[in-house]
mmCIF file of N, CA and C in Angstrom:
data_model
loop_
_atom_site.group_PDB
_atom_site.id
_atom_site.type_symbol
_atom_site.label_atom_id
_atom_site.label_comp_id
_atom_site.label_asym_id
_atom_site.label_seq_id
_atom_site.Cartn_x
_atom_site.Cartn_y
_atom_site.Cartn_z
ATOM 1 N N MET A 1 216.584 -10.170 125.264
ATOM 2 C CA MET A 1 217.208 -11.291 125.829
ATOM 3 C C MET A 1 216.540 -11.888 126.856
ATOM 4 N N ILE A 2 216.141 -13.155 126.661
ATOM 5 C CA ILE A 2 214.999 -13.580 127.212
ATOM 6 C C ILE A 2 215.379 -15.365 127.684
ATOM 7 N N GLU A 3 215.532 -15.697 128.902
ATOM 8 C CA GLU A 3 216.069 -17.058 129.182
ATOM 9 C C GLU A 3 215.012 -17.923 129.807
ATOM 10 N N THR A 4 214.847 -19.181 129.501
ATOM 11 C CA THR A 4 213.520 -19.741 130.184
ATOM 12 C C THR A 4 214.081 -20.213 131.277
ATOM 13 N N VAL A 5 213.234 -19.885 132.707
ATOM 14 C CA VAL A 5 213.529 -20.516 133.663
ATOM 15 C C VAL A 5 212.553 -21.811 133.938
ATOM 16 N N THR A 6 213.161 -22.615 134.637
ATOM 17 C CA THR A 6 212.297 -23.746 134.969
ATOM 18 C C THR A 6 212.233 -23.746 136.389
ATOM 19 N N ARG A 7 211.148 -24.483 136.744
ATOM 20 C CA ARG A 7 210.573 -24.814 138.326
ATOM 21 C C ARG A 7 211.846 -24.618 139.215
ATOM 22 N N THR A 8 212.680 -25.426 138.787
ATOM 23 C CA THR A 8 213.717 -25.944 139.532
ATOM 24 C C THR A 8 214.853 -24.610 139.840
ATOM 25 N N ARG A 9 215.018 -24.377 138.954
ATOM 26 C CA ARG A 9 215.795 -22.763 138.968
ATOM 27 C C ARG A 9 215.124 -21.729 139.699
ATOM 28 N N PHE A 10 214.135 -21.689 139.388
ATOM 29 C CA PHE A 10 212.621 -20.427 140.092
ATOM 30 C C PHE A 10 213.284 -20.937 141.594
ATOM 31 N N ILE A 11 212.985 -21.884 141.979
ATOM 32 C CA ILE A 11 212.881 -22.303 143.383
ATOM 33 C C ILE A 11 214.353 -22.230 143.840
ATOM 34 N N ASN A 12 215.251 -22.758 143.261
ATOM 35 C CA ASN A 12 216.829 -22.754 143.779
ATOM 36 C C ASN A 12 217.339 -21.482 143.894
ATOM 37 N N TRP A 13 216.818 -20.065 143.053
ATOM 38 C CA TRP A 13 217.334 -18.775 143.214
ATOM 39 C C TRP A 13 217.008 -18.239 144.818
ATOM 40 N N PHE A 14 215.333 -18.643 144.915
ATOM 41 C CA PHE A 14 215.386 -18.289 146.326
ATOM 42 C C PHE A 14 216.055 -18.682 147.431
ATOM 43 N N ARG A 15 216.041 -20.061 147.327
ATOM 44 C CA ARG A 15 216.629 -21.063 148.258
ATOM 45 C C ARG A 15 218.061 -20.678 148.540
ATOM 46 N N GLN A 16 218.714 -20.108 147.522
ATOM 47 C CA GLN A 16 220.164 -20.018 147.519
ATOM 48 C C GLN A 16 220.633 -18.443 148.030
ATOM 49 N N SER A 17 219.455 -17.452 147.911
ATOM 50 C CA SER A 17 219.658 -16.103 147.969
ATOM 51 C C SER A 17 219.616 -15.942 149.589
ATOM 52 N N ASP A 18 221.023 -15.203 150.008
ATOM 53 C CA ASP A 18 221.261 -14.732 151.480
ATOM 54 C C ASP A 18 220.035 -13.891 151.808
ATOM 55 N N THR A 19 219.820 -12.916 150.964
ATOM 56 C CA THR A 19 218.552 -11.887 151.226
ATOM 57 C C THR A 19 217.318 -12.464 151.219
ATOM 58 N N TYR A 20 216.620 -13.122 150.207
ATOM 59 C CA TYR A 20 215.400 -13.329 149.986
ATOM 60 C C TYR A 20 214.680 -14.839 149.967
ATOM 61 N N LYS A 21 215.895 -15.698 150.862
ATOM 62 C CA LYS A 21 215.531 -17.072 150.839
ATOM 63 C C LYS A 21 214.383 -17.435 152.143
ATOM 64 N N ASP A 22 214.292 -16.446 153.029
ATOM 65 C CA ASP A 22 212.758 -16.751 153.619
ATOM 66 C C ASP A 22 211.533 -15.717 153.419
ATOM 67 N N ASN A 23 211.714 -15.272 152.250
ATOM 68 C CA ASN A 23 210.317 -14.697 151.607
ATOM 69 C C ASN A 23 209.278 -15.463 151.314
ATOM 70 N N PHE A 24 209.417 -16.618 150.919
ATOM 71 C CA PHE A 24 208.286 -17.575 150.556
ATOM 72 C C PHE A 24 209.040 -19.009 151.008
ATOM 73 N N SER A 25 207.773 -20.018 151.611
ATOM 74 C CA SER A 25 208.217 -21.421 151.664
ATOM 75 C C SER A 25 208.424 -22.069 150.279
ATOM 76 N N PHE A 26 208.849 -23.064 150.568
ATOM 77 C CA PHE A 26 208.937 -23.978 149.265
ATOM 78 C C PHE A 26 207.788 -24.230 148.265
ATOM 79 N N PHE A 27 206.694 -24.353 148.944
ATOM 80 C CA PHE A 27 205.435 -24.963 148.762
ATOM 81 C C PHE A 27 204.824 -23.460 147.848
ATOM 82 N N ALA A 28 205.231 -22.300 148.502
ATOM 83 C CA ALA A 28 204.763 -21.223 147.703
ATOM 84 C C ALA A 28 205.654 -20.791 146.686
ATOM 85 N N GLN A 29 206.846 -20.764 146.844
ATOM 86 C CA GLN A 29 207.604 -20.746 145.577
ATOM 87 C C GLN A 29 207.278 -21.448 144.652
ATOM 88 N N ALA A 30 206.832 -22.668 144.569
ATOM 89 C CA ALA A 30 206.332 -23.664 143.759
ATOM 90 C C ALA A 30 204.624 -23.085 142.976
ATOM 91 N N SER A 31 204.111 -22.640 143.948
ATOM 92 C CA SER A 31 202.791 -22.229 143.441
ATOM 93 C C SER A 31 202.948 -20.554 142.721
ATOM 94 N N LEU A 32 204.187 -20.082 143.324
ATOM 95 C CA LEU A 32 204.080 -18.801 142.278
ATOM 96 C C LEU A 32 204.754 -19.328 140.984
ATOM 97 N N TYR A 33 205.660 -20.262 140.777
ATOM 98 C CA TYR A 33 206.043 -20.278 139.672
ATOM 99 C C TYR A 33 204.921 -20.891 138.763
ATOM 100 N N ASP A 34 203.690 -21.817 139.225
ATOM 101 C CA ASP A 34 203.109 -22.319 138.671
ATOM 102 C C ASP A 34 202.118 -21.130 138.187
ATOM 103 N N TYR A 35 201.550 -20.307 139.079
ATOM 104 C CA TYR A 35 200.798 -18.755 138.540
ATOM 105 C C TYR A 35 201.408 -18.059 137.353
ATOM 106 N N PHE A 36 203.040 -18.171 137.737
ATOM 107 C CA PHE A 36 203.505 -16.953 136.580
ATOM 108 C C PHE A 36 203.042 -17.752 134.931
ATOM 109 N N GLU A 37 203.540 -18.924 135.046
ATOM 110 C CA GLU A 37 203.425 -20.127 133.787
ATOM 111 C C GLU A 37 202.067 -20.012 133.386
ATOM 112 N N GLU A 38 201.225 -20.045 134.261
ATOM 113 C CA GLU A 38 199.700 -20.123 133.696
ATOM 114 C C GLU A 38 199.650 -18.403 133.297
ATOM 115 N N LEU A 39 199.698 -17.637 133.960
ATOM 116 C CA LEU A 39 199.646 -16.103 133.379
ATOM 117 C C LEU A 39 200.467 -15.705 132.197
ATOM 118 N N GLU A 40 201.296 -16.947 131.722
ATOM 119 C CA GLU A 40 201.970 -16.457 130.573
ATOM 120 C C GLU A 40 201.218 -17.059 129.585
ATOM 121 N N GLU A 41 200.880 -18.262 129.813
ATOM 122 C CA GLU A 41 200.035 -18.879 128.980
ATOM 123 C C GLU A 41 198.501 -18.289 128.444
ATOM 124 N N ASP A 42 197.854 -17.709 129.506
ATOM 125 C CA ASP A 42 196.530 -17.074 129.513
ATOM 126 C C ASP A 42 196.757 -15.584 128.775
ATOM 127 N N THR A 43 198.042 -15.083 128.826
ATOM 128 C CA THR A 43 197.915 -13.528 128.034
ATOM 129 C C THR A 43 199.072 -13.871 126.879
ATOM 130 N N GLY A 44 199.574 -15.115 126.650
ATOM 131 C CA GLY A 44 200.210 -15.000 125.562
ATOM 132 C C GLY A 44 201.808 -14.222 125.274
ATOM 133 N N GLU A 45 201.682 -13.836 126.718
ATOM 134 C CA GLU A 45 203.078 -12.703 126.645
ATOM 135 C C GLU A 45 204.247 -13.360 127.903
ATOM 136 N N LYS A 46 205.471 -13.379 127.475
ATOM 137 C CA LYS A 46 206.519 -13.985 128.498
ATOM 138 C C LYS A 46 206.838 -12.926 129.852
ATOM 139 N N ILE A 47 207.188 -13.522 130.908
ATOM 140 C CA ILE A 47 207.290 -12.757 132.199
ATOM 141 C C ILE A 47 208.953 -12.733 132.440
ATOM 142 N N GLU A 48 209.183 -11.707 132.753
ATOM 143 C CA GLU A 48 210.672 -11.180 132.919
ATOM 144 C C GLU A 48 210.484 -11.927 134.364
ATOM 145 N N PHE A 49 211.802 -12.724 134.664
ATOM 146 C CA PHE A 49 211.950 -13.336 135.832
ATOM 147 C C PHE A 49 212.660 -12.370 136.498
ATOM 148 N N ASP A 50 212.211 -11.667 137.618
ATOM 149 C CA ASP A 50 212.977 -10.543 138.377
ATOM 150 C C ASP A 50 212.272 -10.833 140.255
ATOM 151 N N PRO A 51 213.310 -11.700 140.477
ATOM 152 C CA PRO A 51 212.815 -12.001 142.100
ATOM 153 C C PRO A 51 212.953 -11.116 142.849
ATOM 154 N N VAL A 52 213.215 -10.255 142.776
ATOM 155 C CA VAL A 52 213.637 -8.748 143.739
ATOM 156 C C VAL A 52 212.157 -8.573 143.463
ATOM 157 N N ALA A 53 211.707 -7.837 142.100
ATOM 158 C CA ALA A 53 210.356 -7.209 142.192
ATOM 159 C C ALA A 53 209.309 -8.191 143.126
ATOM 160 N N ILE A 54 209.437 -10.063 142.457
ATOM 161 C CA ILE A 54 208.354 -10.504 143.418
ATOM 162 C C ILE A 54 208.490 -10.394 144.536
ATOM 163 N N CYS A 55 209.433 -10.539 145.207
ATOM 164 C CA CYS A 55 209.438 -10.284 146.648
ATOM 165 C C CYS A 55 208.701 -9.024 147.111
ATOM 166 N N CYS A 56 209.121 -7.962 146.526
ATOM 167 C CA CYS A 56 208.440 -6.769 146.718
ATOM 168 C C CYS A 56 206.969 -6.958 146.529
ATOM 169 N N GLU A 57 206.426 -7.521 145.425
ATOM 170 C CA GLU A 57 205.221 -7.439 145.060
ATOM 171 C C GLU A 57 204.109 -8.488 145.580
ATOM 172 N N TYR A 58 204.847 -9.650 145.993
ATOM 173 C CA TYR A 58 204.025 -10.755 146.762
ATOM 174 C C TYR A 58 204.295 -11.137 148.139
ATOM 175 N N THR A 59 203.329 -11.525 148.470
ATOM 176 C CA THR A 59 203.566 -11.891 150.309
ATOM 177 C C THR A 59 202.701 -13.186 150.243
ATOM 178 N N GLU A 60 203.311 -14.071 151.239
ATOM 179 C CA GLU A 60 202.694 -15.297 151.610
ATOM 180 C C GLU A 60 202.202 -15.128 153.073
ATOM 181 N N TYR A 61 201.097 -15.649 153.407
ATOM 182 C CA TYR A 61 200.282 -15.691 154.668
ATOM 183 C C TYR A 61 200.135 -17.019 154.855
ATOM 184 N N SER A 62 199.899 -17.591 156.343
ATOM 185 C CA SER A 62 199.911 -19.123 156.744
ATOM 186 C C SER A 62 198.364 -19.059 156.736
ATOM 187 N N ASN A 63 197.628 -17.879 156.808
ATOM 188 C CA ASN A 63 196.418 -18.034 157.262
ATOM 189 C C ASN A 63 195.444 -16.800 156.913
ATOM 190 N N PHE A 64 194.404 -16.582 157.332
ATOM 191 C CA PHE A 64 193.562 -15.264 156.900
ATOM 192 C C PHE A 64 193.667 -14.396 158.130
ATOM 193 N N GLU A 65 193.808 -14.949 159.404
ATOM 194 C CA GLU A 65 193.948 -14.160 160.579
ATOM 195 C C GLU A 65 195.649 -13.548 160.566
ATOM 196 N N GLU A 66 196.616 -14.516 159.881
ATOM 197 C CA GLU A 66 197.831 -13.283 159.957
ATOM 198 C C GLU A 66 197.602 -12.402 158.770
ATOM 199 N N PHE A 67 196.819 -12.338 157.708
ATOM 200 C CA PHE A 67 196.674 -11.438 156.825
ATOM 201 C C PHE A 67 196.051 -10.226 157.232
ATOM 202 N N LYS A 68 195.039 -10.654 158.305
ATOM 203 C CA LYS A 68 194.224 -9.588 159.013
ATOM 204 C C LYS A 68 195.192 -8.511 159.601
ATOM 205 N N LYS A 69 196.216 -9.303 160.511
ATOM 206 C CA LYS A 69 197.160 -8.456 161.444
ATOM 207 C C LYS A 69 198.051 -7.313 160.650
ATOM 208 N N ASP A 70 197.963 -7.788 159.181
ATOM 209 C CA ASP A 70 198.967 -6.715 158.430
ATOM 210 C C ASP A 70 197.931 -6.130 157.691
ATOM 211 N N TYR A 71 196.629 -5.857 157.490
ATOM 212 C CA TYR A 71 195.841 -5.150 157.016
ATOM 213 C C TYR A 71 194.842 -4.869 157.336
ATOM 214 N N ASN A 72 194.075 -3.628 158.075
ATOM 215 C CA ASN A 72 193.109 -3.686 158.837
ATOM 216 C C ASN A 72 191.990 -3.055 157.884
ATOM 217 N N HIS A 73 191.467 -3.716 157.184
ATOM 218 C CA HIS A 73 190.410 -3.250 156.158
ATOM 219 C C HIS A 73 189.065 -4.220 156.639
ATOM 220 N N GLU A 74 188.186 -3.077 157.154
ATOM 221 C CA GLU A 74 187.075 -3.763 157.651
ATOM 222 C C GLU A 74 186.120 -4.562 156.799
ATOM 223 N N GLU A 75 186.342 -4.229 155.479
ATOM 224 C CA GLU A 75 185.464 -4.692 154.342
ATOM 225 C C GLU A 75 186.005 -5.885 153.841
ATOM 226 N N ILE A 76 187.082 -6.460 154.099
ATOM 227 C CA ILE A 76 187.608 -7.853 153.811
ATOM 228 C C ILE A 76 187.481 -8.864 155.104
ATOM 229 N N THR A 77 186.313 -9.212 154.838
ATOM 230 C CA THR A 77 186.063 -10.275 155.863
ATOM 231 C C THR A 77 186.432 -11.687 156.010
ATOM 232 N N ASP A 78 186.792 -12.313 154.783
ATOM 233 C CA ASP A 78 187.385 -13.354 154.209
ATOM 234 C C ASP A 78 188.090 -13.448 153.037
ATOM 235 N N LEU A 79 188.465 -14.823 152.678
ATOM 236 C CA LEU A 79 189.507 -14.803 151.664
ATOM 237 C C LEU A 79 188.601 -14.804 150.531
ATOM 238 N N GLU A 80 187.457 -14.804 150.007
ATOM 239 C CA GLU A 80 186.438 -14.529 149.079
ATOM 240 C C GLU A 80 186.461 -13.184 148.593
ATOM 241 N N THR A 81 186.176 -12.511 149.703
ATOM 242 C CA THR A 81 186.268 -10.880 149.510
ATOM 243 C C THR A 81 187.940 -10.501 149.150
ATOM 244 N N LEU A 82 188.725 -10.903 149.822
ATOM 245 C CA LEU A 82 189.902 -10.436 149.427
ATOM 246 C C LEU A 82 190.300 -10.902 148.062
ATOM 247 N N ARG A 83 189.725 -11.706 147.397
ATOM 248 C CA ARG A 83 190.069 -11.886 145.921
ATOM 249 C C ARG A 83 189.409 -10.484 145.040
ATOM 250 N N ASN A 84 188.310 -9.721 145.653
ATOM 251 C CA ASN A 84 187.936 -8.677 144.788
ATOM 252 C C ASN A 84 188.925 -7.679 144.806
ATOM 253 N N PHE A 85 190.003 -7.898 145.890
ATOM 254 C CA PHE A 85 190.978 -6.474 145.743
ATOM 255 C C PHE A 85 192.354 -6.619 145.357
ATOM 256 N N THR A 86 192.601 -8.000 145.467
ATOM 257 C CA THR A 86 193.827 -8.525 144.870
ATOM 258 C C THR A 86 193.879 -9.942 144.360
ATOM 259 N N THR A 87 195.123 -10.246 143.748
ATOM 260 C CA THR A 87 195.448 -11.551 143.201
ATOM 261 C C THR A 87 195.674 -12.507 144.431
ATOM 262 N N VAL A 88 194.835 -13.603 144.489
ATOM 263 C CA VAL A 88 194.919 -14.327 145.816
ATOM 264 C C VAL A 88 195.667 -15.512 145.051
ATOM 265 N N ILE A 89 196.740 -16.145 145.523
ATOM 266 C CA ILE A 89 197.291 -17.286 144.779
ATOM 267 C C ILE A 89 197.113 -18.648 145.955
ATOM 268 N N GLU A 90 196.454 -19.663 145.604
ATOM 269 C CA GLU A 90 196.482 -20.867 146.827
ATOM 270 C C GLU A 90 197.725 -21.658 146.708
ATOM 271 N N ILE A 91 198.367 -22.094 148.023
ATOM 272 C CA ILE A 91 199.762 -22.749 147.717
ATOM 273 C C ILE A 91 199.114 -24.132 148.009
ATOM 274 N N ASN A 92 199.785 -24.711 146.845
ATOM 275 C CA ASN A 92 199.786 -26.199 146.701
ATOM 276 C C ASN A 92 200.451 -27.028 147.962
ATOM 277 N N SER A 93 199.504 -27.679 148.227
ATOM 278 C CA SER A 93 200.167 -28.960 149.411
ATOM 279 C C SER A 93 200.123 -28.477 150.638
ATOM 280 N N LYS A 94 199.492 -27.431 150.802
ATOM 281 C CA LYS A 94 199.929 -26.525 151.971
ATOM 282 C C LYS A 94 198.992 -25.384 152.280
ATOM 283 N N GLU A 95 198.338 -25.442 153.523
ATOM 284 C CA GLU A 95 197.422 -24.139 153.986
ATOM 285 C C GLU A 95 198.200 -22.779 153.727
ATOM 286 N N GLY A 96 197.403 -22.015 153.377
ATOM 287 C CA GLY A 96 197.711 -20.743 153.287
ATOM 288 C C GLY A 96 197.692 -20.027 151.921
ATOM 289 N N PHE A 97 198.495 -18.884 151.815
ATOM 290 C CA PHE A 97 197.759 -17.927 150.177
ATOM 291 C C PHE A 97 198.705 -17.272 150.247
ATOM 292 N N ILE A 98 199.211 -16.732 149.017
ATOM 293 C CA ILE A 98 199.919 -15.425 148.500
ATOM 294 C C ILE A 98 199.281 -14.478 148.140
ATOM 295 N N ILE A 99 199.500 -13.262 148.283
ATOM 296 C CA ILE A 99 198.628 -12.161 147.899
ATOM 297 C C ILE A 99 199.677 -11.226 147.292
ATOM 298 N N GLN A 100 198.981 -10.627 145.926
ATOM 299 C CA GLN A 100 199.852 -9.495 145.271
ATOM 300 C C GLN A 100 199.333 -8.357 146.318
ATOM 301 N N GLN A 101 200.496 -7.449 146.476
ATOM 302 C CA GLN A 101 200.360 -6.327 147.469
ATOM 303 C C GLN A 101 199.242 -5.499 146.494
ATOM 304 N N PHE A 102 198.271 -4.554 147.480
ATOM 305 C CA PHE A 102 197.590 -3.688 146.883
ATOM 306 C C PHE A 102 197.666 -2.535 147.873
#
Protein backbone atom coordinates (compact mmCIF):
# COMPACT_ATOMS: atom_id res chain seq x y z
CA MET A 1 0.00 0.00 0.00
CA ILE A 2 1.57 3.28 -1.11
CA GLU A 3 0.32 6.76 -0.32
CA THR A 4 1.63 9.75 -2.22
CA VAL A 5 3.05 12.33 0.17
CA THR A 6 3.01 15.94 -0.95
CA ARG A 7 5.60 18.49 0.10
CA THR A 8 3.02 20.10 2.41
CA ARG A 9 2.15 16.81 4.11
CA PHE A 10 5.85 15.93 4.46
CA ILE A 11 6.66 19.25 6.14
CA ASN A 12 3.51 19.30 8.26
CA TRP A 13 4.24 15.84 9.65
CA PHE A 14 7.51 17.12 11.12
CA ARG A 15 6.05 20.44 12.29
CA GLN A 16 3.17 18.69 14.08
CA SER A 17 5.24 15.98 15.73
CA ASP A 18 5.97 16.65 19.38
CA THR A 19 8.96 14.32 19.25
CA TYR A 20 10.53 15.22 15.89
CA LYS A 21 9.50 18.82 15.19
CA ASP A 22 12.96 20.17 16.07
CA ASN A 23 15.01 17.69 14.04
CA PHE A 24 15.05 19.84 10.88
CA SER A 25 14.39 23.45 10.02
CA PHE A 26 11.59 24.29 7.60
CA PHE A 27 14.12 24.78 4.77
CA ALA A 28 15.82 21.48 5.59
CA GLN A 29 12.46 19.68 5.51
CA ALA A 30 11.76 21.13 2.06
CA SER A 31 15.25 20.18 0.86
CA LEU A 32 14.83 16.62 2.14
CA TYR A 33 11.52 16.32 0.32
CA ASP A 34 13.14 17.56 -2.91
CA TYR A 35 16.01 15.12 -2.43
CA PHE A 36 13.68 12.13 -1.98
CA GLU A 37 11.57 13.19 -4.98
CA GLU A 38 14.69 13.41 -7.15
CA LEU A 39 15.96 10.09 -5.81
CA GLU A 40 12.67 8.45 -6.79
CA GLU A 41 12.94 9.90 -10.30
CA ASP A 42 16.57 8.82 -10.68
CA THR A 43 16.05 5.26 -9.44
CA GLY A 44 12.51 4.67 -10.69
CA GLU A 45 11.61 3.28 -7.26
CA LYS A 46 9.12 4.63 -4.76
CA ILE A 47 10.47 5.58 -1.34
CA GLU A 48 8.44 4.79 1.75
CA PHE A 49 7.73 7.83 3.90
CA ASP A 50 9.23 6.83 7.23
CA PRO A 51 9.84 10.05 9.16
CA VAL A 52 11.32 8.32 12.20
CA ALA A 53 13.91 6.62 10.00
CA ILE A 54 14.62 9.94 8.28
CA CYS A 55 15.31 11.54 11.67
CA CYS A 56 17.64 8.69 12.61
CA GLU A 57 19.44 8.64 9.27
CA TYR A 58 19.87 12.35 8.46
CA THR A 59 21.24 15.31 10.43
CA GLU A 60 21.09 19.02 9.65
CA TYR A 61 24.12 21.25 10.23
CA SER A 62 24.22 25.04 10.08
CA ASN A 63 27.81 25.07 8.88
CA PHE A 64 30.90 22.92 8.49
CA GLU A 65 32.28 23.88 11.91
CA GLU A 66 29.15 22.50 13.57
CA PHE A 67 29.65 19.22 11.70
CA LYS A 68 33.31 19.05 12.83
CA LYS A 69 32.19 19.25 16.49
CA ASP A 70 30.17 16.03 16.01
CA TYR A 71 32.69 14.20 13.82
CA ASN A 72 36.40 14.28 14.47
CA HIS A 73 37.61 12.93 11.12
CA GLU A 74 40.98 14.48 10.34
CA GLU A 75 40.70 13.51 6.67
CA ILE A 76 37.45 15.49 6.24
CA THR A 77 38.60 19.09 5.97
CA ASP A 78 35.80 20.62 3.88
CA LEU A 79 32.35 20.01 2.46
CA GLU A 80 33.69 18.62 -0.82
CA THR A 81 35.72 15.98 1.02
CA LEU A 82 32.66 15.14 3.14
CA ARG A 83 30.81 14.28 -0.10
CA ASN A 84 33.28 11.41 -0.59
CA PHE A 85 32.07 9.81 2.65
CA THR A 86 28.30 10.37 2.63
CA THR A 87 25.35 12.05 0.99
CA VAL A 88 25.37 15.82 1.46
CA ILE A 89 22.10 17.64 0.76
CA GLU A 90 22.33 21.40 0.35
CA ILE A 91 19.56 23.34 2.08
CA ASN A 92 17.58 25.57 -0.24
CA SER A 93 17.33 29.27 0.70
CA LYS A 94 19.56 28.89 3.75
CA GLU A 95 23.14 28.28 4.69
CA GLY A 96 23.78 24.80 5.95
CA PHE A 97 23.43 21.21 4.82
CA ILE A 98 22.08 17.82 5.74
CA ILE A 99 24.15 14.66 5.82
CA GLN A 100 23.23 11.02 5.79
CA GLN A 101 24.79 9.39 8.85
CA PHE A 102 27.88 7.32 8.16
